[in-house]
Each structure stands twice: as C-alpha cells, then as structure tokens.
mmCIF file of C-alpha atoms in Angstrom:
data_model
loop_
_atom_site.group_PDB
_atom_site.id
_atom_site.type_symbol
_atom_site.label_atom_id
_atom_site.label_comp_id
_atom_site.label_asym_id
_atom_site.label_seq_id
_atom_site.Cartn_x
_atom_site.Cartn_y
_atom_site.Cartn_z
ATOM 1 C CA UNK J 590 0.000 0.000 0.000
ATOM 2 C CA UNK J 591 1.275 3.509 -0.699
ATOM 3 C CA UNK J 592 2.037 5.755 2.247
ATOM 4 C CA UNK J 593 -0.746 8.039 3.397
ATOM 5 C CA UNK J 594 -1.023 10.879 5.883
ATOM 6 C CA UNK J 595 -2.893 9.312 8.780
ATOM 7 C CA UNK J 596 -3.898 12.480 10.626
ATOM 8 C CA UNK J 597 -7.170 14.159 9.777
ATOM 9 C CA UNK J 598 -6.422 17.693 8.549
ATOM 10 C CA UNK J 599 -9.964 19.091 8.719
ATOM 11 C CA UNK J 600 -12.243 19.604 11.693
ATOM 12 C CA UNK J 601 -13.238 16.445 13.567
ATOM 13 C CA UNK J 602 -16.997 15.865 13.696
ATOM 14 C CA UNK J 603 -19.083 15.251 16.785
ATOM 15 C CA UNK J 604 -20.128 11.635 17.207
ATOM 16 C CA UNK J 605 -23.428 11.017 15.408
ATOM 17 C CA UNK J 606 -25.234 9.190 18.205
ATOM 18 C CA UNK J 607 -28.343 8.791 16.039
ATOM 19 C CA UNK J 608 -26.479 7.410 13.006
ATOM 20 C CA UNK J 609 -26.948 3.817 14.231
ATOM 21 C CA UNK J 610 -28.120 2.197 17.508
ATOM 22 C CA UNK J 611 -24.548 0.926 18.011
ATOM 23 C CA UNK J 612 -23.332 4.535 18.128
ATOM 24 C CA UNK J 613 -25.075 5.049 21.487
ATOM 25 C CA UNK J 614 -24.644 1.523 22.802
ATOM 26 C CA UNK J 615 -20.827 1.554 22.451
ATOM 27 C CA UNK J 616 -20.427 5.327 22.628
ATOM 28 C CA UNK J 617 -17.082 5.453 24.446
ATOM 29 C CA UNK J 618 -15.309 3.256 21.869
ATOM 30 C CA UNK J 619 -16.526 5.344 18.925
ATOM 31 C CA UNK J 620 -15.855 8.652 20.654
ATOM 32 C CA UNK J 621 -12.285 7.606 21.481
ATOM 33 C CA UNK J 622 -11.682 6.627 17.842
ATOM 34 C CA UNK J 623 -13.160 9.909 16.628
ATOM 35 C CA UNK J 624 -11.307 12.049 19.163
ATOM 36 C CA UNK J 625 -7.972 10.498 18.183
ATOM 37 C CA UNK J 626 -8.205 12.265 14.815
ATOM 38 C CA UNK J 627 -6.289 9.367 13.275
ATOM 39 C CA UNK J 628 -7.309 8.126 9.836
ATOM 40 C CA UNK J 629 -7.217 4.349 10.157
ATOM 41 C CA UNK J 630 -9.184 3.377 7.094
ATOM 42 C CA UNK J 631 -10.473 4.504 3.701
ATOM 43 C CA UNK J 632 -8.892 7.963 3.741
ATOM 44 C CA UNK J 633 -11.324 9.526 6.239
ATOM 45 C CA UNK J 634 -12.431 6.921 8.773
ATOM 46 C CA UNK J 635 -11.370 5.777 12.218
ATOM 47 C CA UNK J 636 -11.926 2.213 13.390
ATOM 48 C CA UNK J 637 -13.477 1.517 16.772
ATOM 49 C CA UNK J 638 -13.440 -2.064 18.016
ATOM 50 C CA UNK J 639 -14.733 -3.915 21.025
ATOM 51 C CA UNK J 640 -15.227 -7.469 22.213
ATOM 52 C CA UNK J 641 -18.643 -8.573 23.367
ATOM 53 C CA UNK J 642 -18.712 -11.664 25.542
ATOM 54 C CA UNK J 643 -20.561 -14.461 23.814
ATOM 55 C CA UNK J 644 -20.553 -12.773 20.392
ATOM 56 C CA UNK J 645 -16.874 -12.241 19.616
ATOM 57 C CA UNK J 646 -15.001 -9.232 18.301
ATOM 58 C CA UNK J 647 -16.795 -6.385 16.549
ATOM 59 C CA UNK J 648 -15.810 -3.081 15.010
ATOM 60 C CA UNK J 649 -17.288 -0.025 13.363
ATOM 61 C CA UNK J 650 -16.113 2.529 10.857
ATOM 62 C CA UNK J 651 -16.466 6.072 12.220
ATOM 63 C CA UNK J 652 -16.518 8.911 9.696
ATOM 64 C CA UNK J 653 -14.175 11.650 10.971
ATOM 65 C CA UNK J 654 -15.917 14.283 8.812
ATOM 66 C CA UNK J 655 -19.562 13.503 9.676
ATOM 67 C CA UNK J 656 -19.385 11.531 12.941
ATOM 68 C CA UNK J 657 -21.543 8.726 11.496
ATOM 69 C CA UNK J 658 -20.965 5.213 12.806
ATOM 70 C CA UNK J 659 -21.158 2.209 10.468
ATOM 71 C CA UNK J 660 -20.887 -1.100 12.350
ATOM 72 C CA UNK J 661 -19.455 -4.126 10.607
ATOM 73 C CA UNK J 662 -22.457 -6.483 10.382
ATOM 74 C CA UNK J 663 -20.691 -9.613 11.654
ATOM 75 C CA UNK J 664 -18.842 -10.737 14.757
ATOM 76 C CA UNK J 665 -15.697 -12.823 14.391
ATOM 77 C CA UNK J 666 -13.280 -14.582 16.694
ATOM 78 C CA UNK J 667 -9.794 -13.895 15.397
ATOM 79 C CA UNK J 668 -8.467 -10.694 13.817
ATOM 80 C CA UNK J 669 -9.033 -8.135 11.096
ATOM 81 C CA UNK J 670 -6.789 -5.910 8.997
ATOM 82 C CA UNK J 671 -7.230 -2.595 7.201
ATOM 83 C CA UNK J 672 -5.158 0.316 5.873
ATOM 84 C CA UNK J 673 -5.535 4.098 6.077
ATOM 85 C CA UNK J 674 -5.629 4.488 2.290
ATOM 86 C CA UNK J 675 -7.819 1.509 1.357
ATOM 87 C CA UNK J 676 -11.473 0.600 1.797
ATOM 88 C CA UNK J 677 -10.705 -3.144 1.974
ATOM 89 C CA UNK J 678 -11.221 -5.000 5.272
ATOM 90 C CA UNK J 679 -9.847 -8.501 5.707
ATOM 91 C CA UNK J 680 -11.352 -10.664 8.411
ATOM 92 C CA UNK J 681 -8.974 -13.375 9.667
ATOM 93 C CA UNK J 682 -6.045 -12.348 7.442
ATOM 94 C CA UNK J 683 -3.588 -15.176 6.939
ATOM 95 C CA UNK J 684 -0.608 -13.183 8.247
ATOM 96 C CA UNK J 685 -2.411 -12.574 11.566
ATOM 97 C CA UNK J 686 -3.751 -16.078 12.184
ATOM 98 C CA UNK J 687 -2.381 -17.911 15.225
ATOM 99 C CA UNK J 688 -0.042 -20.851 14.761
ATOM 100 C CA UNK J 689 -1.795 -24.100 15.527
ATOM 101 C CA UNK J 690 1.065 -26.417 16.391
ATOM 102 C CA UNK J 691 -1.173 -28.165 18.917
ATOM 103 C CA UNK J 692 0.517 -27.999 22.307
ATOM 104 C CA UNK J 693 3.874 -27.564 20.582
ATOM 105 C CA UNK J 694 6.557 -25.031 21.492
ATOM 106 C CA UNK J 695 5.687 -22.763 18.539
ATOM 107 C CA UNK J 696 1.953 -22.707 19.269
ATOM 108 C CA UNK J 697 0.088 -19.437 19.862
ATOM 109 C CA UNK J 698 -2.992 -21.311 21.019
ATOM 110 C CA UNK J 699 -3.119 -24.205 23.433
ATOM 111 C CA UNK J 700 -6.119 -26.144 22.192
ATOM 112 C CA UNK J 701 -6.998 -28.705 19.575
ATOM 113 C CA UNK J 702 -6.855 -27.436 16.019
ATOM 114 C CA UNK J 703 -10.322 -28.819 15.177
ATOM 115 C CA UNK J 704 -11.777 -25.708 16.829
ATOM 116 C CA UNK J 705 -10.191 -23.553 14.130
ATOM 117 C CA UNK J 706 -10.052 -25.863 11.137
ATOM 118 C CA UNK J 707 -12.688 -24.004 9.105
ATOM 119 C CA UNK J 708 -11.681 -20.411 9.882
ATOM 120 C CA UNK J 709 -10.807 -18.652 6.666
ATOM 121 C CA UNK J 710 -10.039 -15.157 5.445
ATOM 122 C CA UNK J 711 -12.979 -13.048 4.253
ATOM 123 C CA UNK J 712 -12.699 -9.896 2.182
ATOM 124 C CA UNK J 713 -15.078 -6.934 2.425
ATOM 125 C CA UNK J 714 -15.095 -3.562 0.732
ATOM 126 C CA UNK J 715 -16.673 -0.521 2.388
ATOM 127 C CA UNK J 716 -18.344 1.717 -0.178
ATOM 128 C CA UNK J 717 -21.504 3.820 -0.259
ATOM 129 C CA UNK J 718 -21.606 3.533 3.547
ATOM 130 C CA UNK J 719 -21.999 -0.259 3.398
ATOM 131 C CA UNK J 720 -19.844 -3.361 3.730
ATOM 132 C CA UNK J 721 -19.966 -5.648 0.709
ATOM 133 C CA UNK J 722 -18.594 -9.180 0.831
ATOM 134 C CA UNK J 723 -16.062 -9.844 -1.924
ATOM 135 C CA UNK J 724 -15.537 -13.459 -0.926
ATOM 136 C CA UNK J 725 -15.590 -16.220 -0.079
ATOM 137 C CA UNK J 726 -19.354 -16.525 0.126
ATOM 138 C CA UNK J 727 -19.237 -19.137 2.892
ATOM 139 C CA UNK J 728 -19.530 -17.010 6.035
ATOM 140 C CA UNK J 729 -20.422 -19.817 8.433
ATOM 141 C CA UNK J 730 -17.920 -18.672 11.099
ATOM 142 C CA UNK J 731 -19.136 -15.060 11.032
ATOM 143 C CA UNK J 732 -22.277 -14.359 13.036
ATOM 144 C CA UNK J 733 -24.728 -11.482 12.954
ATOM 145 C CA UNK J 734 -24.996 -10.424 16.576
ATOM 146 C CA UNK J 735 -28.262 -9.066 17.919
ATOM 147 C CA UNK J 736 -26.386 -6.242 19.659
ATOM 148 C CA UNK J 737 -26.225 -4.417 16.329
ATOM 149 C CA UNK J 738 -30.004 -3.949 16.182
#
C-alpha cells in the first residue's frame, strides 16, 4: 500500500449518536476513535473495536468528517486488517492467524486445532456507507450479533 497521511487535517466531527443504535450503545469506543483524529481506514475513517462476551469481536467505521458510525455487520473470533488508504477490510487475514502447532513449542494457542479448522479469510469492501462481501461466500464462522439492532 502507498504511504498516506494518517492524521485528519480538517475539523473532527461530533459523534453522530443517532447514526446507528450501536453509536449510542458503544459510545465510548466510537468517541475515542473519533477524538484520536487518526485516519485508520479509507482515507477519512477511524476504526473503533470492542469485544462482546458471547458474540466475539466487533468493530465499526467512524466517519471523521460527519461523525456517522457504520458497524461491521458480523462478529468474528480472530483478527481483522485494514489500511488508512484503502477501503478493503480482511477478516482473519492469513498473516495474523495464530499458529496451531497443537501444544507444541511454537503454538500461539493451546487447544486442539479442530476448533479452528474451518476459519478462513474473508474480504469486504466498504463503499456507499456499506460493507460488501467480496468473498468467499461461505460465512459460516461469522455471526450477525443481535447487539447491532
């Protein structure tokens, strides 16, 4: 990816609490991302993330110019990757996946690998204020948590 200035140069918006129910529900996470003034994603967005017991990890895109919050519609259990100058989000990117040398000295996770055998990378693009799945279509390990309603 080309280098990109990661500090917002214009005025930072006030958090749009009415932009989505998640904006109020997880207010402090979104406000902290907005107040940082750091462009994390897509040229003008900050990323706020939180873990929700029982659902997994979640995140939202926060528009630094408008304050609108756009939650990612799925929960996931590993990691995600993004760049300041790209609107691509990768869920479970290969370079961030734990090593599954079951109980071996190089293992990041001490459990049987069958728990993770069907985790795969998923690719989403954020455009027109929506996340669109690029692939693969099998999203069995991603869940749509009720907390986003």
